[in-house]
Amino acid sequence: MEDKLQVLENVPVLASLGEELMKGLAERAEFVAVKKGDLVVRENDPGDALYVVVSGRLQAYTRLKSGRDRIFATYCDGDCFGEMPLLSGETHWANVRALNDSMLLKIPREDFDSVVNRDPRVAISFSQRLGHRIKELREEKHRAKRSTIISLYGSLPDTGKTTLAHNLAASLAHETREPVLLLDFSGKQRGVPLSKCERLDFRSGLGLQDITVHSPLGYDRLNLDLVGDEREIALIAPVFGHLVKHYDYVICDLPNAVSASVFACLVQSDQVFVIAKYDDEHLYRTKLLLEDFRSHAAAREPQVRVILTAVGDASAPYVEEAERKVGQPIAYLLRWIPESEVVEAVDGTPYAIRKPMEPYSLVVRRMARELGNVLVGLALGTGGARGLAHIGVIRVLEREGIAIDMVAGSSMGALIAAAWAVGKNADEMEEIAKQIRNKRTFLKLLDPMFPGAGIFRGIKVYNFLQSIVDGLTFADTLIPLKIVASDINTLEEIVFEDGKLIDAIRASITIPGIFRPVVTNGHTLIDGGITDPVPVQVLAHAGVAKIIAVNTIPNVDEMKQRERYRNERSLASRKERKDGMRETGPVVDTPTSLINVYMRSMHAMQSRMAEVACTNADVVIRPILADSVWYDFYHPERYIRCGEEAAQAALPLLKGLVGR
């Protein structure tokens, strides 16, 4: 009875009840235990009770036609739900499921109705709360996080788990500006036994503020010890529920030894990162852990991902072999920190903050942004030689230290995106572009064939591209990469994200009618710009929240300006032509040449598609030269400088987007 009264007294909307009504509710209310993943309330069912959260976390959501969930609210200690159908007589407006093992106090409908009839202020209070919630949803202010509790675990020591925990906590705090707690269970720092942490608060005489340490980097740290008794296991879910009332993200650094308490932490987490070295013993133990965990957690398991650390290796491990040995894809490949740069002190500045543009730091930042739903992506569009402007945009991003978490490209944008993703910087890409700036070198890349599926075979271009990406695969990229091609038979957009880079690039740059189509995996592929000239939606579908688009295709007004510029330059020569007729010159260099007419027709279609795609980007960069032409690979510096100037002009928007 006393426990029930204490719970009810902590519910703000019931604060107006007198002692008599409160006791009456407490007498008939009952405690209900629910397991993680249990559905407490089902959408469209009639309401049967008001539920008060005693401990744990629950989530209100609806299932969309696409199969994805739209999250409306998260309930923690002291929150209540289920009042809407009780007040309105309608059915439940959302499902409610348990995110952790939770304890609820259930107040039956008839008892709730009795309280409302005797004290109308309760109904008014609930109605006001409901109105506020609806307003939040309409204004999209209440955005659910992808995860709240993140556990890091390694089956063996020396995987860099604790180093990663500190770097991830600092990066999360930096990228999201939201409360982050590093919950250190590793045992490396002496802590308070978890068994002393009681339900709802720390009743051992210690408040949360008394046992947490604030880091100047913006996150808090709490050291707790796991001893492995049964009482400790029962406390894990309530303690997690208590902590998430104060922190948006709780990162758990778990000990290496498997115990019932460690397993309980894993099961009660929203996300689990299992960290392993590229070593047979590490991979074997990781596989066993994953199998045990799946069978234990059943349908309630959290998302479990594997991080492969390349400790002491100069080159990346063979990812496909590691995936085969652990039985699931590798989520992140974590390059190692140089021995001289490792900071073990808890109050030291983590490597990801000190060296933000190093490979290790880029991966940790990407993890933090993904957890915080603030991933930054770069969409590089088509445009032929105009696409060389992408190099100038990348130069500004590099110079300003603006990190990109994912890059997608179509056609020329695919080539630039791939070169950048494998580690070539803007200066190196400019040198490659300069290799083909004279016409003789450019023509050597063309291998004519008897006109059929194309004018050129594309073998020489293939060999040139191979020299850029050097046989690398998507798994070898430092930045996650997506390359777009088009299926000429089905008009599908085909997105490459695994396999050899050369195959994806070759398909994406295959201009229809010019180069022979690429046949692979049952698809006949041509230029990615046909279906997606600026792949903004590819990034959005991959979960990228902040998108920078680079569109090098001139629109109608810009093409009119180009024609005026061209006419002014050729005024003298036009006066010499009889009857104002234009001559037909080389195969490409005149407006009326066959290839140019075809390419301009294609660009007319792509221009409108690109404009529509860019409306869904957060920042759009448009490097357009008045006298640009798609085949002008002879003057790469002009286009690269144009891209650099356009990105520099957009720099305030870019910095605002990434929160700098």
XYZ file of C-alpha atoms in Angstrom:
660
model
C 0.000 0.000 0.000
C 2.750 2.476 0.947
C 4.711 1.680 -2.219
C 1.637 2.333 -4.365
C 0.932 5.633 -2.625
C 4.513 6.771 -3.154
C 4.238 6.019 -6.881
C 0.925 7.856 -7.269
C 2.170 10.914 -5.341
C 4.977 11.302 -7.900
C 2.526 11.574 -10.844
C 2.032 15.321 -11.558
C -1.460 14.969 -13.099
C -2.720 13.265 -9.927
C -1.206 15.866 -7.601
C -4.576 17.579 -7.012
C -6.172 14.469 -5.493
C -6.869 14.543 -1.787
C -5.607 11.923 0.648
C -8.872 9.966 0.567
C -9.025 9.626 -3.229
C -5.329 8.808 -3.446
C -5.671 5.999 -0.911
C -8.731 4.656 -2.716
C -6.768 4.446 -5.965
C -3.793 2.827 -4.265
C -5.965 0.118 -2.697
C -7.328 -1.072 -6.051
C -4.224 -0.486 -8.200
C -1.907 -3.403 -8.902
C 1.763 -3.760 -9.848
C 2.330 -5.361 -13.265
C 5.742 -6.587 -14.443
C 6.419 -6.549 -18.206
C 9.418 -7.894 -20.101
C 11.423 -6.038 -22.714
C 9.552 -6.152 -26.032
C 6.133 -6.889 -24.471
C 3.184 -5.003 -25.980
C 1.277 -3.393 -23.090
C -1.281 -1.457 -25.159
C -2.370 -2.280 -28.693
C -3.450 0.409 -31.163
C -7.248 0.518 -31.804
C -8.057 -1.623 -28.744
C -10.486 -0.166 -26.167
C -8.929 1.315 -23.034
C -9.071 -0.771 -19.878
C -6.780 1.076 -17.458
C -4.439 3.973 -16.698
C -0.806 2.846 -16.455
C 1.875 4.557 -14.356
C 5.538 3.725 -15.005
C 7.239 2.647 -11.782
C 10.555 1.695 -13.396
C 11.887 0.983 -16.864
C 11.056 2.573 -20.234
C 8.200 2.195 -22.711
C 7.548 3.632 -26.150
C 4.359 4.757 -27.925
C 4.451 4.148 -31.678
C 2.424 3.279 -34.746
C 3.371 0.987 -37.617
C 3.413 2.791 -40.985
C 2.437 1.203 -44.306
C 6.132 1.153 -45.239
C 6.743 -1.250 -42.351
C 8.704 1.315 -40.337
C 7.635 2.614 -36.930
C 6.767 6.214 -36.178
C 7.691 6.963 -32.577
C 5.398 9.316 -30.667
C 6.701 9.280 -27.109
C 8.952 7.536 -24.586
C 7.666 6.938 -21.050
C 9.993 6.729 -18.026
C 9.608 6.630 -14.231
C 6.610 8.694 -13.097
C 5.020 8.987 -16.555
C 1.570 7.604 -17.303
C -0.298 6.498 -20.412
C -3.655 5.046 -21.438
C -5.736 8.051 -20.340
C -6.987 9.075 -23.798
C -9.489 6.233 -24.391
C -10.625 6.497 -20.765
C -11.486 10.186 -21.171
C -12.844 10.139 -24.745
C -14.353 6.682 -25.017
C -12.279 6.082 -28.157
C -9.722 3.349 -28.752
C -5.964 3.574 -28.095
C -4.224 5.937 -30.546
C -0.886 4.071 -30.480
C 0.852 0.864 -29.472
C 2.946 0.926 -26.298
C 5.821 -1.544 -25.923
C 8.446 -2.032 -23.222
C 11.989 -0.975 -24.118
C 13.324 -2.548 -20.908
C 11.994 -4.927 -18.292
C 9.553 -2.554 -16.607
C 7.270 -2.308 -13.612
C 3.893 -0.591 -14.046
C 1.117 0.391 -11.675
C -2.222 -0.426 -13.312
C -5.340 1.533 -12.297
C -8.496 -0.191 -13.620
C -10.944 1.844 -15.736
C -13.772 1.852 -13.223
C -11.515 3.267 -10.491
C -10.129 5.947 -12.817
C -13.696 6.919 -13.856
C -14.680 7.176 -10.184
C -11.827 9.615 -9.495
C -12.670 11.745 -12.551
C -16.346 11.922 -11.549
C -15.457 13.025 -8.020
C -12.704 15.502 -9.012
C -13.083 17.024 -12.548
C -9.695 18.737 -12.157
C -8.071 15.398 -12.958
C -9.790 15.240 -16.360
C -8.779 18.856 -17.087
C -5.167 18.113 -16.166
C -5.040 15.059 -18.441
C -6.684 16.989 -21.303
C -4.098 19.767 -21.040
C -1.280 17.231 -21.070
C -2.761 15.527 -24.129
C -3.125 18.855 -25.955
C 0.517 19.690 -25.283
C 1.615 16.294 -26.615
C -0.419 16.716 -29.833
C 1.105 20.176 -30.371
C 4.611 18.722 -29.989
C 3.874 16.046 -32.565
C 2.446 18.537 -35.047
C 5.483 20.786 -34.715
C 7.789 17.728 -34.796
C 9.569 18.874 -31.669
C 9.360 15.481 -29.999
C 11.851 13.425 -32.002
C 12.661 9.959 -30.659
C 16.321 8.996 -30.543
C 17.475 5.892 -32.357
C 18.825 4.488 -29.150
C 19.371 5.478 -25.568
C 21.391 2.735 -23.903
C 24.454 1.552 -25.828
C 26.586 -1.303 -24.490
C 30.168 -2.004 -25.578
C 31.435 -5.551 -25.070
C 34.491 -7.551 -26.099
C 34.969 -11.274 -25.479
C 38.701 -10.821 -24.895
C 40.838 -7.946 -23.589
C 42.990 -5.594 -25.667
C 40.350 -4.767 -28.250
C 40.376 -1.041 -27.480
C 36.879 -1.208 -25.959
C 37.459 1.220 -23.088
C 39.317 3.643 -25.358
C 36.379 3.510 -27.762
C 33.912 4.120 -24.903
C 35.660 7.354 -23.878
C 36.019 8.547 -27.467
C 32.395 7.730 -28.280
C 31.063 9.502 -25.175
C 33.037 12.648 -25.983
C 31.972 12.540 -29.645
C 28.296 12.021 -28.770
C 28.356 14.994 -26.418
C 30.131 17.110 -29.028
C 27.897 16.157 -31.978
C 24.486 16.165 -30.266
C 24.968 18.704 -27.438
C 22.710 16.438 -25.380
C 23.302 14.833 -21.953
C 25.600 11.792 -22.213
C 26.653 9.391 -19.445
C 29.576 6.985 -19.637
C 28.581 4.133 -17.329
C 31.838 2.369 -16.539
C 31.293 -1.270 -15.551
C 34.768 -2.293 -16.760
C 36.286 -2.475 -13.279
C 39.304 -0.390 -14.292
C 38.082 2.403 -12.011
C 36.818 1.695 -8.496
C 33.079 2.252 -8.343
C 29.894 1.913 -6.289
C 28.448 -1.639 -6.265
C 25.361 -1.785 -8.459
C 23.553 -3.690 -5.689
C 23.475 -0.449 -3.659
C 21.464 1.325 -6.346
C 17.814 1.015 -5.388
C 14.633 1.450 -7.398
C 13.706 5.020 -8.423
C 16.658 6.642 -6.655
C 19.912 5.804 -4.939
C 18.639 5.278 -1.402
C 22.011 4.328 0.013
C 22.431 7.965 0.999
C 24.089 8.877 -2.296
C 22.330 10.981 -4.909
C 23.110 10.682 -8.602
C 24.991 13.960 -8.488
C 27.179 12.646 -5.652
C 28.620 9.701 -7.576
C 28.939 11.082 -11.116
C 31.930 13.024 -12.378
C 31.493 15.696 -15.040
C 34.033 15.816 -17.840
C 34.989 19.207 -19.327
C 34.276 17.564 -22.698
C 30.554 17.667 -21.945
C 29.666 14.186 -20.662
C 29.322 12.618 -17.206
C 30.990 9.466 -15.955
C 29.644 7.014 -13.390
C 31.667 4.054 -12.132
C 29.651 1.059 -10.955
C 30.855 -2.433 -10.063
C 29.137 -5.681 -11.045
C 29.482 -8.461 -8.464
C 27.083 -10.941 -10.088
C 24.424 -11.644 -7.422
C 20.724 -12.140 -8.231
C 19.643 -8.875 -6.592
C 22.037 -7.025 -8.884
C 20.493 -8.583 -12.002
C 17.009 -7.469 -10.932
C 18.277 -3.894 -10.476
C 19.774 -3.439 -13.946
C 16.559 -2.493 -15.778
C 15.322 -0.083 -13.024
C 18.736 1.610 -12.806
C 18.820 2.014 -16.589
C 15.314 3.466 -16.418
C 16.397 5.923 -13.714
C 19.484 7.061 -15.641
C 17.645 7.770 -18.898
C 15.488 10.312 -17.084
C 18.639 12.408 -16.755
C 20.627 11.411 -19.866
C 19.681 11.033 -23.521
C 22.531 8.552 -24.059
C 24.013 6.033 -21.643
C 27.163 4.257 -22.873
C 27.975 1.105 -20.908
C 31.580 -0.105 -20.896
C 31.078 -3.727 -19.845
C 33.710 -6.110 -18.439
C 35.156 -8.799 -20.715
C 34.146 -11.726 -18.541
C 30.697 -13.110 -19.382
C 28.340 -13.224 -16.382
C 24.606 -13.195 -15.777
C 24.821 -9.484 -14.931
C 26.736 -8.662 -18.117
C 24.209 -10.624 -20.143
C 21.365 -8.743 -18.458
C 22.998 -5.424 -19.410
C 23.267 -6.570 -23.027
C 19.632 -7.679 -23.180
C 18.351 -4.444 -21.612
C 20.334 -2.237 -24.036
C 18.967 -0.572 -27.149
C 22.159 -1.197 -29.108
C 25.105 -3.500 -28.523
C 28.525 -3.122 -30.111
C 30.632 -6.280 -29.930
C 34.286 -5.407 -30.471
C 36.794 -7.912 -31.835
C 40.294 -7.954 -33.282
C 41.031 -9.608 -36.612
C 42.203 -12.758 -34.878
C 40.816 -16.300 -35.055
C 40.257 -16.571 -31.288
C 38.534 -13.179 -31.091
C 36.306 -13.920 -34.075
C 35.406 -17.405 -32.811
C 34.420 -16.105 -29.372
C 32.440 -13.289 -30.973
C 30.514 -15.812 -33.057
C 29.676 -17.886 -29.957
C 28.539 -14.793 -28.066
C 26.270 -13.713 -30.921
C 24.708 -17.178 -31.130
C 24.130 -17.340 -27.364
C 22.755 -13.835 -27.295
C 20.270 -14.439 -30.109
C 18.923 -17.575 -28.451
C 18.703 -15.852 -25.062
C 17.121 -12.567 -26.134
C 14.766 -14.184 -28.677
C 12.420 -11.620 -30.240
C 13.358 -8.970 -27.693
C 17.017 -8.713 -28.681
C 18.451 -5.233 -29.281
C 20.349 -4.355 -32.423
C 23.747 -6.068 -32.209
C 26.607 -4.905 -34.420
C 30.213 -5.994 -34.717
C 33.171 -3.612 -34.763
C 36.430 -4.927 -36.158
C 39.562 -3.265 -34.801
C 42.750 -3.348 -36.879
C 45.049 -3.292 -33.860
C 48.684 -2.910 -34.878
C 47.968 -3.528 -38.577
C 48.926 -1.061 -41.285
C 46.278 -2.396 -43.643
C 42.606 -3.173 -43.179
C 41.664 -6.753 -42.263
C 39.984 -8.897 -44.835
C 36.408 -7.957 -44.020
C 34.618 -10.692 -45.973
C 36.591 -13.379 -44.164
C 35.794 -11.809 -40.790
C 32.093 -11.608 -41.665
C 32.089 -15.282 -42.593
C 33.704 -16.242 -39.294
C 31.337 -14.228 -37.051
C 28.235 -14.968 -39.120
C 27.043 -11.406 -39.727
C 28.188 -8.189 -41.443
C 30.880 -5.994 -39.897
C 29.309 -2.633 -39.027
C 32.478 -0.600 -38.530
C 36.135 -1.089 -39.325
C 38.084 0.810 -36.678
C 41.614 1.770 -37.576
C 43.851 1.806 -34.529
C 45.296 4.761 -32.639
C 49.103 5.092 -32.689
C 50.595 3.852 -29.409
C 51.958 7.312 -28.599
C 48.469 8.849 -28.941
C 46.511 6.517 -26.625
C 45.166 8.365 -23.572
C 44.134 5.999 -20.792
C 43.529 8.645 -18.104
C 39.801 9.181 -17.593
C 40.266 12.945 -17.522
C 42.397 13.048 -20.676
C 41.159 14.403 -24.003
C 40.209 11.470 -26.275
C 41.931 11.009 -29.618
C 38.724 11.629 -31.616
C 38.577 15.166 -30.187
C 42.310 15.912 -30.468
C 42.725 14.476 -33.992
C 39.244 14.843 -35.532
C 40.188 14.126 -39.160
C 42.190 10.915 -38.606
C 40.648 7.612 -39.830
C 39.889 6.367 -36.280
C 38.210 9.661 -35.372
C 36.106 9.743 -38.536
C 34.641 6.328 -37.720
C 33.916 7.253 -34.085
C 32.297 10.507 -35.187
C 30.156 8.607 -37.662
C 29.038 6.230 -34.892
C 28.132 9.187 -32.681
C 26.223 10.956 -35.445
C 24.357 7.791 -36.339
C 23.328 7.244 -32.723
C 22.278 10.895 -32.476
C 20.451 10.841 -35.822
C 22.660 13.683 -37.105
C 24.606 11.938 -39.890
C 26.011 14.301 -42.525
C 26.011 13.144 -46.150
C 27.356 14.495 -49.443
C 25.501 13.880 -52.742
C 27.657 14.418 -55.850
C 25.724 14.667 -59.088
C 26.262 14.039 -62.769
C 27.500 16.623 -65.269
C 30.420 15.310 -67.320
C 33.401 17.684 -67.148
C 31.281 20.069 -65.085
C 31.428 17.402 -62.368
C 35.108 18.200 -61.841
C 33.753 21.034 -59.690
C 33.114 18.367 -57.028
C 36.871 18.323 -56.399
C 36.807 22.015 -55.490
C 33.892 21.466 -53.103
C 35.783 18.628 -51.416
C 38.870 20.856 -51.082
C 36.862 23.358 -49.015
C 35.388 20.594 -46.826
C 38.890 19.263 -46.162
C 40.348 22.688 -45.465
C 37.559 23.587 -43.028
C 37.574 20.208 -41.266
C 33.928 19.486 -42.143
C 33.603 15.724 -41.783
C 31.256 13.768 -44.039
C 29.775 10.488 -42.792
C 28.514 9.115 -46.119
C 28.959 10.065 -49.768
C 26.813 9.108 -52.753
C 27.504 9.756 -56.419
C 25.988 9.465 -59.881
C 28.021 9.373 -63.104
C 30.943 11.816 -62.770
C 29.939 12.283 -59.142
C 30.371 8.539 -58.624
C 33.986 8.652 -59.799
C 34.863 11.634 -57.578
C 32.999 10.128 -54.605
C 34.818 6.796 -54.945
C 38.262 8.405 -55.268
C 37.616 10.497 -52.157
C 36.167 7.595 -50.184
C 39.307 5.482 -50.698
C 41.525 8.254 -49.344
C 42.535 10.494 -52.243
C 42.374 14.154 -51.254
C 41.388 17.078 -53.464
C 44.977 17.826 -54.511
C 45.536 14.232 -55.617
C 42.261 14.184 -57.552
C 43.179 17.435 -59.309
C 46.477 15.893 -60.444
C 44.572 12.924 -61.885
C 42.228 15.302 -63.738
C 45.217 17.131 -65.214
C 46.482 13.882 -66.753
C 43.774 14.022 -69.435
C 43.593 17.752 -70.072
C 45.262 17.611 -73.493
C 43.162 16.290 -76.361
C 45.660 13.641 -77.417
C 45.637 11.986 -73.978
C 41.860 12.265 -73.761
C 41.340 10.634 -77.155
C 43.581 7.737 -76.125
C 40.892 6.763 -73.601
C 38.358 6.217 -76.383
C 38.215 2.854 -78.160
C 35.697 3.082 -81.031
C 33.617 0.071 -81.987
C 31.171 -0.606 -84.795
C 28.065 1.307 -83.639
C 25.675 -1.007 -81.862
C 25.116 -0.836 -78.108
C 27.522 2.113 -78.048
C 30.125 4.051 -80.001
C 32.970 3.145 -77.615
C 33.758 -0.139 -75.873
C 34.919 1.565 -72.668
C 37.818 -0.853 -72.035
C 40.439 1.906 -71.990
C 38.289 4.011 -69.674
C 37.914 0.939 -67.443
C 41.695 0.566 -67.244
C 42.100 4.253 -66.424
C 39.540 3.991 -63.616
C 41.261 0.884 -62.314
C 44.434 2.926 -61.832
C 42.474 5.270 -59.555
C 40.723 2.765 -57.274
C 43.420 0.066 -57.570
C 41.204 -3.010 -57.194
C 39.624 -1.794 -53.943
C 36.141 -2.762 -52.745
C 33.426 -0.868 -50.893
C 34.701 -2.473 -47.671
C 38.023 -0.668 -48.125
C 36.581 2.852 -48.141
C 37.282 5.267 -45.297
C 33.858 6.857 -45.822
C 30.730 4.764 -46.493
C 29.987 5.045 -50.197
C 26.945 4.534 -52.422
C 27.119 4.615 -56.221
C 24.063 4.927 -58.455
C 23.520 3.289 -61.864
C 20.379 2.770 -63.978
C 18.873 -0.431 -65.388
C 18.084 0.296 -69.039
C 15.454 -2.469 -69.221
C 13.444 -1.788 -66.061
C 14.308 1.920 -65.527
C 15.260 1.010 -61.944
C 17.749 2.949 -59.897
C 20.472 0.461 -58.872
C 22.515 1.420 -55.802
C 25.918 -0.219 -55.349
C 27.212 -0.503 -51.777
C 29.350 -3.652 -51.874
C 31.658 -5.454 -54.263
C 34.423 -3.963 -56.421
C 34.433 -0.189 -56.797
C 35.571 -0.352 -60.425
C 32.436 -2.256 -61.467
C 30.121 0.268 -59.810
C 31.952 3.292 -61.251
C 32.088 1.812 -64.746
C 28.325 1.227 -64.674
C 27.525 4.674 -63.279
C 29.493 6.604 -65.952
C 28.157 4.622 -68.926
C 26.518 7.316 -71.033
C 23.795 5.536 -73.051
C 24.560 5.338 -76.751
C 28.151 6.492 -76.164
C 29.574 3.620 -74.096
C 28.530 -0.003 -74.237
C 26.199 -0.890 -71.301
C 27.501 -2.955 -68.395
C 25.797 -6.298 -67.730
C 26.046 -7.532 -64.128
C 23.879 -9.545 -61.724
C 21.032 -9.736 -64.218
C 20.983 -5.970 -64.833
C 21.932 -4.071 -67.983
C 23.324 -0.854 -66.544
C 23.889 2.643 -67.861
C 24.595 6.120 -66.458
C 23.296 6.703 -62.920
C 22.275 10.229 -63.875
C 19.443 8.868 -66.022
C 17.390 7.898 -62.960
C 19.037 9.972 -60.211
C 21.201 12.912 -61.329
C 21.844 14.102 -57.731
C 21.421 11.137 -55.302
C 19.930 12.986 -52.339
C 17.236 10.364 -51.667
C 19.827 7.575 -51.633
C 21.396 9.245 -48.594
C 18.024 9.937 -46.973
C 16.995 6.279 -47.305
C 20.298 5.311 -45.644
C 19.363 7.331 -42.554
C 21.382 10.493 -43.281
C 19.714 13.444 -41.540
C 21.781 16.352 -42.917
C 22.466 16.349 -46.652
C 24.757 18.539 -48.755
C 23.992 18.322 -52.484
C 26.297 19.451 -55.297
C 24.407 20.104 -58.548
C 26.551 20.979 -61.578
C 23.753 20.722 -64.190
C 22.701 24.158 -65.494
C 19.015 25.017 -65.301
C 17.012 26.797 -68.023
C 18.002 30.310 -66.946
C 21.661 29.355 -66.721
C 21.576 27.754 -70.181
C 20.011 30.935 -71.590
C 22.818 32.926 -70.032
C 25.345 30.491 -71.504
C 23.851 30.900 -74.967
C 24.012 34.699 -74.712
C 27.637 34.423 -73.677
C 28.386 32.013 -76.521
C 26.620 34.234 -79.063
C 28.547 37.298 -77.982
C 31.844 35.471 -78.425
C 30.960 34.151 -81.886
C 29.296 37.302 -83.250
C 32.053 37.976 -85.758
C 32.111 34.453 -87.136
C 28.299 34.354 -87.442
C 28.331 37.447 -89.682
C 30.545 35.584 -92.126
C 28.162 32.654 -92.473
C 25.675 32.733 -95.338
C 21.986 33.112 -94.461
C 22.826 32.728 -90.755
C 23.271 28.964 -91.149
C 25.569 27.209 -88.670
C 28.248 24.873 -89.891
C 28.544 21.387 -88.490
C 32.065 20.890 -87.210
C 33.775 18.091 -85.299
C 31.778 15.283 -83.757
C 31.420 17.039 -80.359
C 32.626 20.629 -80.542
C 29.565 22.244 -82.188
C 26.054 22.688 -80.836
C 24.557 20.788 -83.786
C 26.807 17.735 -83.630
C 25.004 14.432 -83.136
C 26.520 13.693 -79.721
C 25.984 17.240 -78.480
C 22.339 17.288 -79.516
C 21.840 13.969 -77.721
C 23.677 15.082 -74.565
C 21.821 18.382 -74.396
C 18.510 16.562 -74.688
C 19.516 14.289 -71.813
C 20.670 17.260 -69.714
C 17.290 18.960 -70.237
C 15.622 16.009 -68.543
C 18.283 15.717 -65.830
C 18.151 19.426 -65.032
C 14.538 19.251 -63.881
C 15.081 15.994 -61.992
C 18.137 17.461 -60.251
C 16.240 20.563 -59.175
C 13.521 18.407 -57.613
C 16.060 16.160 -55.865
C 17.886 19.134 -54.379
C 14.722 20.449 -52.714
C 15.205 17.635 -50.179
C 18.804 18.634 -49.355
C 19.728 20.928 -46.457
C 22.480 22.778 -48.337
C 22.729 22.953 -52.145
C 25.968 24.019 -53.839
C 25.715 25.020 -57.516
C 29.108 25.505 -59.198
C 28.054 26.741 -62.660
C 30.308 28.440 -65.218
C 28.681 30.628 -67.882
C 30.658 29.000 -70.698
C 30.800 25.442 -69.366
C 30.329 22.389 -71.591
C 29.980 18.773 -70.568
C 32.919 17.481 -72.667
C 35.503 20.109 -71.608
C 37.937 17.815 -69.782
C 40.779 19.878 -71.277
C 40.513 22.662 -68.654
C 39.935 20.900 -65.290
C 41.332 23.798 -63.254
C 38.444 26.083 -64.323
C 35.800 23.732 -63.003
C 37.699 22.839 -59.828
C 38.147 26.545 -58.995
C 34.449 27.106 -59.678
C 33.529 24.345 -57.206
C 35.888 25.782 -54.628
C 34.391 29.274 -54.956
C 30.813 27.963 -54.737
C 31.597 25.921 -51.610
C 33.400 28.876 -50.030
C 30.327 31.037 -50.621
C 28.168 28.362 -48.950
C 30.549 27.955 -45.995
C 28.312 29.708 -43.416
C 25.485 27.315 -44.311
C 27.819 24.311 -44.193
C 29.162 25.248 -40.769
C 25.661 25.880 -39.501
C 24.574 22.465 -40.739
C 27.272 20.574 -38.852
C 26.978 22.756 -35.753
C 30.323 24.519 -35.947
